[in-house]
PDB file of C-alpha atoms in Angstrom:
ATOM      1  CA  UNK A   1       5.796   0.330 -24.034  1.00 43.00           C
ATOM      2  CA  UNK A   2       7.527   1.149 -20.636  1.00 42.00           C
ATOM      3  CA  UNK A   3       5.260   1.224 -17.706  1.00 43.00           C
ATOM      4  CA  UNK A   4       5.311   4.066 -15.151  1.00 42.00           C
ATOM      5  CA  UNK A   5       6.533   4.108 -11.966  1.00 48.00           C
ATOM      6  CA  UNK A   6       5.399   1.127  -9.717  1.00 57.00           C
ATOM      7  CA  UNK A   7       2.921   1.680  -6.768  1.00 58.00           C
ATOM      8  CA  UNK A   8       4.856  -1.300  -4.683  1.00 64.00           C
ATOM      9  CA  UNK A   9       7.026   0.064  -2.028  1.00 66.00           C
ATOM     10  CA  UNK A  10       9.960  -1.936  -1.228  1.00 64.00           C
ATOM     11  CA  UNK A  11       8.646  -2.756   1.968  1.00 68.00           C
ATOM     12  CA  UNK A  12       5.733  -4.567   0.664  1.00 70.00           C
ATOM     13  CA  UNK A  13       8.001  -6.587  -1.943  1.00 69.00           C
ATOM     14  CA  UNK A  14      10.125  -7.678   0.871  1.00 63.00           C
ATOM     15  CA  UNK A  15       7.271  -8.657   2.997  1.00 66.00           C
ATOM     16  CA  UNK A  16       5.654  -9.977  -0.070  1.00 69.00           C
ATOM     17  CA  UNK A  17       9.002 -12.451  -0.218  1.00 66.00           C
ATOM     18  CA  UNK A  18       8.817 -12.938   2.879  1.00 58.00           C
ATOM     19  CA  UNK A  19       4.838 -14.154   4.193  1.00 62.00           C
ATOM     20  CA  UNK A  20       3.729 -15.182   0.296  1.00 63.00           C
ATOM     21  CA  UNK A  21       0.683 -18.033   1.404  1.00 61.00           C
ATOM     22  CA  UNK A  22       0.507 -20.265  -0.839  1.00 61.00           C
ATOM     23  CA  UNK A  23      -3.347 -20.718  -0.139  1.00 57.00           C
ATOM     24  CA  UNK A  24      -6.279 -20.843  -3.362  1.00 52.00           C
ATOM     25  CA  UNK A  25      -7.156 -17.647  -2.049  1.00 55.00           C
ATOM     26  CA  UNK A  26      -3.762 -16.006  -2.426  1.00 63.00           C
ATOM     27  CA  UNK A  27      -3.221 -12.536  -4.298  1.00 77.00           C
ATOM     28  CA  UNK A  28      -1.040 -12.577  -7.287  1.00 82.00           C
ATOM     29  CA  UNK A  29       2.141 -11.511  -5.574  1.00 84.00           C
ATOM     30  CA  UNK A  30       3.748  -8.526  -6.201  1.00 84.00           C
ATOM     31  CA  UNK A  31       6.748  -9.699  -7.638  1.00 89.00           C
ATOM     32  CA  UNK A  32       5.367 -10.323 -10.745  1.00 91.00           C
ATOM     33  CA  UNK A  33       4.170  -7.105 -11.287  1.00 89.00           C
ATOM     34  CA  UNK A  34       7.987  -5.358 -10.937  1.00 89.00           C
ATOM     35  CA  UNK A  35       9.310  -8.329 -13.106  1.00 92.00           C
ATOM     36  CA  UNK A  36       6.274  -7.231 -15.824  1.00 92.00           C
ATOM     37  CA  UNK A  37       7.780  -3.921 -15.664  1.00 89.00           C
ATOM     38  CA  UNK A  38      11.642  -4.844 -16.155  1.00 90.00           C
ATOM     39  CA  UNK A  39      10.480  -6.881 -18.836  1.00 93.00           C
ATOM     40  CA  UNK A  40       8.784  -4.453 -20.604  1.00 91.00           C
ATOM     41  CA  UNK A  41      11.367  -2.354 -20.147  1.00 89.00           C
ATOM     42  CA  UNK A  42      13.944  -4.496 -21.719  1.00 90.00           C
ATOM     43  CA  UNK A  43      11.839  -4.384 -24.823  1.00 91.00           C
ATOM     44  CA  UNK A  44      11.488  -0.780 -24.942  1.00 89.00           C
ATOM     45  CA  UNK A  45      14.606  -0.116 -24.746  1.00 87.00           C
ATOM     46  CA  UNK A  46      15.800  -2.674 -27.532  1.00 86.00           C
ATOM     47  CA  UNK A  47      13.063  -1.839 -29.865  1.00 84.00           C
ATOM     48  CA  UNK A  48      14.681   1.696 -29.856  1.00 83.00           C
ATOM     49  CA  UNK A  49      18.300   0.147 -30.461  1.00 78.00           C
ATOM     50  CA  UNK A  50      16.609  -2.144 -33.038  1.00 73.00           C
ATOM     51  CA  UNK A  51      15.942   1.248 -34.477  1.00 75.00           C
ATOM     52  CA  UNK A  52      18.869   2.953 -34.587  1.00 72.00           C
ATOM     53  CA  UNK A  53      20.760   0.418 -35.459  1.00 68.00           C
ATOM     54  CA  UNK A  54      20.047  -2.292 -38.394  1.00 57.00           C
ATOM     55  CA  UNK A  55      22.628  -4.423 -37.178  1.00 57.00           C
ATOM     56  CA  UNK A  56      21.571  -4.937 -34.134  1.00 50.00           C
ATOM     57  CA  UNK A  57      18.640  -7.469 -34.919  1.00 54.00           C
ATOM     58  CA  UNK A  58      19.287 -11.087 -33.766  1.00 51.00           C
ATOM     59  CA  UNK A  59      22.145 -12.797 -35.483  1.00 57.00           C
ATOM     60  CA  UNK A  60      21.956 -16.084 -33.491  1.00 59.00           C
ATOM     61  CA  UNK A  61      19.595 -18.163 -35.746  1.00 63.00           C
ATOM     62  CA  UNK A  62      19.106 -20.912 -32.976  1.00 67.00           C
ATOM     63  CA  UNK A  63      17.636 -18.609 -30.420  1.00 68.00           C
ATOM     64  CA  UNK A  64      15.389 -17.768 -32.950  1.00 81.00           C
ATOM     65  CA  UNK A  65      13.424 -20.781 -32.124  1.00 85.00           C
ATOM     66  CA  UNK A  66      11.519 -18.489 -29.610  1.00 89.00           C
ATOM     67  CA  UNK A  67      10.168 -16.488 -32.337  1.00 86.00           C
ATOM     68  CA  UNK A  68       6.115 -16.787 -33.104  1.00 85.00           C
ATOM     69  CA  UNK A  69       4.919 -15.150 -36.387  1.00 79.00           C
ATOM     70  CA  UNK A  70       2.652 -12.570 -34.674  1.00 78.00           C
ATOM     71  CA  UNK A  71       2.832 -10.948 -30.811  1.00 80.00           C
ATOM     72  CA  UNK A  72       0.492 -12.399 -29.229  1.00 83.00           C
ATOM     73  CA  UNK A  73      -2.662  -9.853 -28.266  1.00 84.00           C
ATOM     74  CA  UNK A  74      -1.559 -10.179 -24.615  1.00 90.00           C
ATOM     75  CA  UNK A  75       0.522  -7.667 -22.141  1.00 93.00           C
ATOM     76  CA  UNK A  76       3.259  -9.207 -20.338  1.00 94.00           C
ATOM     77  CA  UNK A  77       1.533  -8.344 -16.891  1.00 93.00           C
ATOM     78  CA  UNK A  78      -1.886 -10.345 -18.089  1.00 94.00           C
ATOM     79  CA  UNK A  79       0.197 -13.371 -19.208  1.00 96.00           C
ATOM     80  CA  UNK A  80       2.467 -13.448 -16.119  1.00 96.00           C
ATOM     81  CA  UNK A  81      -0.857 -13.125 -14.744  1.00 94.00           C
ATOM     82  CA  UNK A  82      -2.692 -15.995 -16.220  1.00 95.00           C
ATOM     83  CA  UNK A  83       0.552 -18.249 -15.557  1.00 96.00           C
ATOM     84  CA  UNK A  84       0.171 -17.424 -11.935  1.00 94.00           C
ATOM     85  CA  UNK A  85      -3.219 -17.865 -11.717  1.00 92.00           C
ATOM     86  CA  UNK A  86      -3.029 -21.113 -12.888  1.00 94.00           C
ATOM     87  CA  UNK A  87       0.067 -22.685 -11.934  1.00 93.00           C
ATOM     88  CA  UNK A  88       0.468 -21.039  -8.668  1.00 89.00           C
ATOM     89  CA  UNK A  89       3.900 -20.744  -8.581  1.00 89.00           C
ATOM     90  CA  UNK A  90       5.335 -19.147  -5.556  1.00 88.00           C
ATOM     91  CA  UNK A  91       7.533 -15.437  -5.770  1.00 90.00           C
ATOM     92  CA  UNK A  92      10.747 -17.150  -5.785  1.00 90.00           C
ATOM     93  CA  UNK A  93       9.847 -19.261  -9.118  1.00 93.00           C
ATOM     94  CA  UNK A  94       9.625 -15.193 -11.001  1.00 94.00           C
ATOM     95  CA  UNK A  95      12.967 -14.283  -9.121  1.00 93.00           C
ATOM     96  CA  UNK A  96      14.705 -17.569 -10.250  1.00 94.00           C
ATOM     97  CA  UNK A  97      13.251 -17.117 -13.653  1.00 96.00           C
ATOM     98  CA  UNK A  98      14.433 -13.408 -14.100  1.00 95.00           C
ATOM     99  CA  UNK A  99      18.168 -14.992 -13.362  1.00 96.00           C
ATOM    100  CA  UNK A 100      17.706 -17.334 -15.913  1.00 97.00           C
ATOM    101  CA  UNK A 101      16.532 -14.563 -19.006  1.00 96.00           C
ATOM    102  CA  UNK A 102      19.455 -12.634 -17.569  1.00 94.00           C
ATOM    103  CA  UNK A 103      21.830 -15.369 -17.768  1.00 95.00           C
ATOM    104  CA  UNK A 104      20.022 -16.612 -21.438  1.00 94.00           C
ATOM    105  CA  UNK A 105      20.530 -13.075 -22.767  1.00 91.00           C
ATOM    106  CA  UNK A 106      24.114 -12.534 -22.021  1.00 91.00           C
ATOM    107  CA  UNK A 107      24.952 -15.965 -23.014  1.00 90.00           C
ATOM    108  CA  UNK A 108      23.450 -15.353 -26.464  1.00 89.00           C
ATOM    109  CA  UNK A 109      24.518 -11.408 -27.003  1.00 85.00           C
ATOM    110  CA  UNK A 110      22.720 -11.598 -30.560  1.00 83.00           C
ATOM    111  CA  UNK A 111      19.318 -12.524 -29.015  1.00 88.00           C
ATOM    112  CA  UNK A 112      17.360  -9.251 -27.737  1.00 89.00           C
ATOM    113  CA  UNK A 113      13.708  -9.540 -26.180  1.00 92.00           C
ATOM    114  CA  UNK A 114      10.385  -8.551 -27.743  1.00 91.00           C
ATOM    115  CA  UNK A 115       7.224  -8.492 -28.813  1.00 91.00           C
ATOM    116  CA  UNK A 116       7.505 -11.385 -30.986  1.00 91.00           C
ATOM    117  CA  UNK A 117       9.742 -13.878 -28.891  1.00 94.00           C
ATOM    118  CA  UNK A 118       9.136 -12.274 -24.934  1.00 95.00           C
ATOM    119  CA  UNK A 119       6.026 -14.778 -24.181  1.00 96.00           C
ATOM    120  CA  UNK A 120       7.365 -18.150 -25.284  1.00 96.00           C
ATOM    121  CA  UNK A 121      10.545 -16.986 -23.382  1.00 97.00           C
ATOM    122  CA  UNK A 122       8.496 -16.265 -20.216  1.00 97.00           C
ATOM    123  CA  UNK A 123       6.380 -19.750 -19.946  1.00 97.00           C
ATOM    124  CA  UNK A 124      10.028 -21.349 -20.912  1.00 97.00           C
ATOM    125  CA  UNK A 125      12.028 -19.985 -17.639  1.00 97.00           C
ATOM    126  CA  UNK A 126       9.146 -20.183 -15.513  1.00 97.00           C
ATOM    127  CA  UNK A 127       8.188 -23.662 -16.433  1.00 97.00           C
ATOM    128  CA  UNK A 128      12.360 -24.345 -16.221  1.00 97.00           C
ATOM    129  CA  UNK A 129      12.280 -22.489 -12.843  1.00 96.00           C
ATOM    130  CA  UNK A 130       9.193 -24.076 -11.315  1.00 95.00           C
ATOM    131  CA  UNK A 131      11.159 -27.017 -12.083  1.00 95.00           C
ATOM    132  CA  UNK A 132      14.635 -26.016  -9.635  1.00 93.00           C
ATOM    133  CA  UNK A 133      12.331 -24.604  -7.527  1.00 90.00           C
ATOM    134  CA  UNK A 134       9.227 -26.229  -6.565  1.00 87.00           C
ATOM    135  CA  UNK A 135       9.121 -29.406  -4.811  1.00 84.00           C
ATOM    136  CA  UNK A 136       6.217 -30.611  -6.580  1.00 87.00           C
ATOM    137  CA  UNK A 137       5.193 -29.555 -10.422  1.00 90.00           C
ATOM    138  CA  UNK A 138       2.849 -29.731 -13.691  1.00 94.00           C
ATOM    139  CA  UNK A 139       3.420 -31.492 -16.629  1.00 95.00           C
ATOM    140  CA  UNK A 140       5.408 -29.852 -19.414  1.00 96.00           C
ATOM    141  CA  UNK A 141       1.530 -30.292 -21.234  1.00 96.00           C
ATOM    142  CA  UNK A 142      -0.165 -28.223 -19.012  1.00 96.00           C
ATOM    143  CA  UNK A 143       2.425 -25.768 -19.003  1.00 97.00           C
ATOM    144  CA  UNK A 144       1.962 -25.942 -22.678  1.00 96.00           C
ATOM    145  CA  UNK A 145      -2.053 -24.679 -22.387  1.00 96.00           C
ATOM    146  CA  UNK A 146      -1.320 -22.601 -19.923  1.00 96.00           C
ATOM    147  CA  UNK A 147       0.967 -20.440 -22.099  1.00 95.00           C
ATOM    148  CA  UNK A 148      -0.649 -20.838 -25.110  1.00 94.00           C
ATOM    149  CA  UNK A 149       1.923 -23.420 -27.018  1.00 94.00           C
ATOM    150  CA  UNK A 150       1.392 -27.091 -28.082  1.00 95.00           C
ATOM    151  CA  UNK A 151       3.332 -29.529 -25.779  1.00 97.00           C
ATOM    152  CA  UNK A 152       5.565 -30.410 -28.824  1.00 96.00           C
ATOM    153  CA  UNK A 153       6.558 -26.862 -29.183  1.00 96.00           C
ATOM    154  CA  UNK A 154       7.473 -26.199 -25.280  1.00 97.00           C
ATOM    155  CA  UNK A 155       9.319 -29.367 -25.406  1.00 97.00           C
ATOM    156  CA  UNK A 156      11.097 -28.153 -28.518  1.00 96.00           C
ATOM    157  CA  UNK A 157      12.127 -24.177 -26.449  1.00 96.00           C
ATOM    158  CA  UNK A 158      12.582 -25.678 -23.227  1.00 97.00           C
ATOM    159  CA  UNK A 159      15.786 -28.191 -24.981  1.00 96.00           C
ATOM    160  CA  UNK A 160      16.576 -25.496 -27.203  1.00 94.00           C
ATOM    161  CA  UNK A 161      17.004 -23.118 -24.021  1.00 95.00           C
ATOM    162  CA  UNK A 162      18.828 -25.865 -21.434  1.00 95.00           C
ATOM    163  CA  UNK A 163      21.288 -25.964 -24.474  1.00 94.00           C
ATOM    164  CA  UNK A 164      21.575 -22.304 -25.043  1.00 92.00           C
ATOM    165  CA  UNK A 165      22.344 -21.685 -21.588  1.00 93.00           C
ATOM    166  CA  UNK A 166      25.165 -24.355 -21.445  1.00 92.00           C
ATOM    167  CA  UNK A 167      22.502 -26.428 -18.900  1.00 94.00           C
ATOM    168  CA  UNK A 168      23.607 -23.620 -16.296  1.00 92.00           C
ATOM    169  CA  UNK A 169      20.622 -23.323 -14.439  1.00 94.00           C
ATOM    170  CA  UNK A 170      21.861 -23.896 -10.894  1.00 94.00           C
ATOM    171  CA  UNK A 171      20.959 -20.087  -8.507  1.00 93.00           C
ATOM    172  CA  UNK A 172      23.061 -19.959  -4.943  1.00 91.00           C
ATOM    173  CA  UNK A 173      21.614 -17.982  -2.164  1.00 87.00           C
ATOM    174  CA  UNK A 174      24.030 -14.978  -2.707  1.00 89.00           C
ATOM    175  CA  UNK A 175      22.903 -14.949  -6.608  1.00 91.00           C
ATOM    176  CA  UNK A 176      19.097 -15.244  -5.626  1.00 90.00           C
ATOM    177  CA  UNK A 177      19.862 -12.851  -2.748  1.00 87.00           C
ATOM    178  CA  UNK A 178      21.187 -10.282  -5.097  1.00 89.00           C
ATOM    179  CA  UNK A 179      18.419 -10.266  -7.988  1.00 90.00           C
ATOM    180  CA  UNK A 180      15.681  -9.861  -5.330  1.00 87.00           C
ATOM    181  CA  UNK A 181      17.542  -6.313  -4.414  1.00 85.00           C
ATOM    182  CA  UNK A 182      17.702  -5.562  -7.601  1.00 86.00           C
ATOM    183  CA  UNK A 183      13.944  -6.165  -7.529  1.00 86.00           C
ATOM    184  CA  UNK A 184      13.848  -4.315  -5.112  1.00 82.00           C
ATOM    185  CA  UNK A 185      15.870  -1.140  -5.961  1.00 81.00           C
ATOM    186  CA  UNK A 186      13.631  -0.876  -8.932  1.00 76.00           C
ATOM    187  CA  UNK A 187      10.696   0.186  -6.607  1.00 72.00           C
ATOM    188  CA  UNK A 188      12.619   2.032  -4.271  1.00 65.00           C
ATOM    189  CA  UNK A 189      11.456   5.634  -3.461  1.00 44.00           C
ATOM    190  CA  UNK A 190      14.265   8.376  -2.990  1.00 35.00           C
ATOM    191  CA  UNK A 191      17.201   5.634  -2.822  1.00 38.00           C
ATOM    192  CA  UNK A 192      17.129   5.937   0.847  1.00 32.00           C
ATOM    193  CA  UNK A 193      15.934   2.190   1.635  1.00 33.00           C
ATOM    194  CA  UNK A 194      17.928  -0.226   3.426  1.00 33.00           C
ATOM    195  CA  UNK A 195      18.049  -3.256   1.349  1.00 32.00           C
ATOM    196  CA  UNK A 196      16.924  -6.040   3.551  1.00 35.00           C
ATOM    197  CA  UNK A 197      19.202  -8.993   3.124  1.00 35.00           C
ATOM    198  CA  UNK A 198      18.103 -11.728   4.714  1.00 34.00           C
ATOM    199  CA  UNK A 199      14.713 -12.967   2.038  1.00 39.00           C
ATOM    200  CA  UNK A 200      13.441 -15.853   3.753  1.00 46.00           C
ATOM    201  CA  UNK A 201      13.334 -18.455   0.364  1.00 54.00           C
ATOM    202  CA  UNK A 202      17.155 -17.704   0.683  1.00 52.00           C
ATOM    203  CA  UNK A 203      17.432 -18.802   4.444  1.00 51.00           C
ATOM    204  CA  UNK A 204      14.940 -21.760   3.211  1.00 56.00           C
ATOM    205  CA  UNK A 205      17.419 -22.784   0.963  1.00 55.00           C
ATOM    206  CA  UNK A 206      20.519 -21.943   3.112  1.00 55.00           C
ATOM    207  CA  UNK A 207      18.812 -24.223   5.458  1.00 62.00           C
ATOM    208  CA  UNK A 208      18.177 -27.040   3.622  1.00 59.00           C
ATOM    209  CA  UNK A 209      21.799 -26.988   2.083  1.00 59.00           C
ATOM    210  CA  UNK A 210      23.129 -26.866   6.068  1.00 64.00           C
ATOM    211  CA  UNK A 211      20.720 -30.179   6.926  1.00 63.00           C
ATOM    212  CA  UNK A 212      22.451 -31.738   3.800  1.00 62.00           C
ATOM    213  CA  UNK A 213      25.559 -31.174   4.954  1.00 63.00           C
ATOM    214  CA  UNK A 214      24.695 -32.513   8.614  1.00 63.00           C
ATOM    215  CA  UNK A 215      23.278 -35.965   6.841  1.00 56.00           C
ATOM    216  CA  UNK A 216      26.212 -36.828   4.470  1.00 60.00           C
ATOM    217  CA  UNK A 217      28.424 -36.422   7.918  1.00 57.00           C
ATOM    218  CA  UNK A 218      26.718 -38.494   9.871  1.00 52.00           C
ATOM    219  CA  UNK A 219      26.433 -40.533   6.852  1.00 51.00           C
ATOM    220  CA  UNK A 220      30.159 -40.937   6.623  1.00 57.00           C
ATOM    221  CA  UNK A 221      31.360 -41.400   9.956  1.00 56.00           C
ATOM    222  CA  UNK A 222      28.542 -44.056  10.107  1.00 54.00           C
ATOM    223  CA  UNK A 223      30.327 -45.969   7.415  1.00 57.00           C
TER     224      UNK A 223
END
């Protein structure tokens, strides 16, 4: 289930980070196709401990929710696909999402990703991260069609998950900093590449967080 090596070099993620356009015309951006991989990954790897060990399935019944009856016929690179093709959520959205199933799977040790749960899962943090994200966003319906789900049912994982992750869903600019070189080190040839740490979404946000600060001054000695 584990994909081979990527054909993205680290420069091109970075730059990818960087210059995304967020034009019609717009290639899927390469993030998505490292987070496809880490994801499969994942599953790989706890399929094999699933295995091995009997005890290891899921014991948390509530995070169960994200279970469907069969896997969908769909690789996680199509779907990721198909959610970027019609949502058009920018490369940060995938990097703020990846946090999130990070932060969802150790807050929930007895949950493990795969076949069966991985897509609900995916449209849930995306949707949740398009949300922190993006200025502007869909309805949770068309999120729904988009990944396959009735709008009841996303409504139903995306409560299910803000309470499962203790409604901890806020991402500083050293966290979102840090999981894009992690993105990064996963396509990294010979370990020789100089991490590049200043991603422009960070700076974005930085940015905006620094003009904030200038207002409520003002603001104050106004008063």
């Amino acid at each position: 289930m584990a994909t081979s090596s990527l054909a993205i070099s680290p420069r091109k993620l970075r730059s990818d980070l960087y210059s995304y356009s967020y034009q019609n015309d717009s290639n899927t951006p390469l993030v998505i196709s490292v987070f496809a991989s880490l994801i499969e990954r994942t599953m790989a790897r706890n399929l094999r401990i699933v295995k091995n060990c009997s005890w290891a399935l899921p014991r948390d019944l509530r995070a169960r929710v994200f279970d469907c009856h069969e896997a969908p016929d769909m690789t996680i690179q199509s779907y990721l696909e198909r959610i970027f093709r019609y949502t058009r959520a920018g490369p940060s959205v995938y990097v703020v999402a990846y946090v999130y199933i990070d932060r969802f799977c150790q807050s929930n040790p007895g949950f493990r990703i795969s076949a069966r749960n991985v897509h609900r899962l995916l449209i849930t943090t995306i949707m949740v991260a398009s949300k922190y994200v993006e200025d502007m966003n869909y309805r949770n319906s068309y999120f729904a069609r988009v990944g396959g789900l009735t709008t009841h049912e996303l409504n139903k994982l995306e409560l299910e998950f803000l309470f499962l992750m203790g409604f901890k869903l806020h991402v500083n600019v050293s966290v979102f900093e840090s999981y894009c070189c992690h993105l990064e080190r996963e396509v990294s040839i010979g370990g020789g590449y100089q991490i590049e740490r200043t991603l422009r979404c960070a700076e974005e946000i930085k940015s905006r967080q620094n003009a904030e600060k200038t207002y409520n001054h003002v603001a104050r000695i106004m008063l």
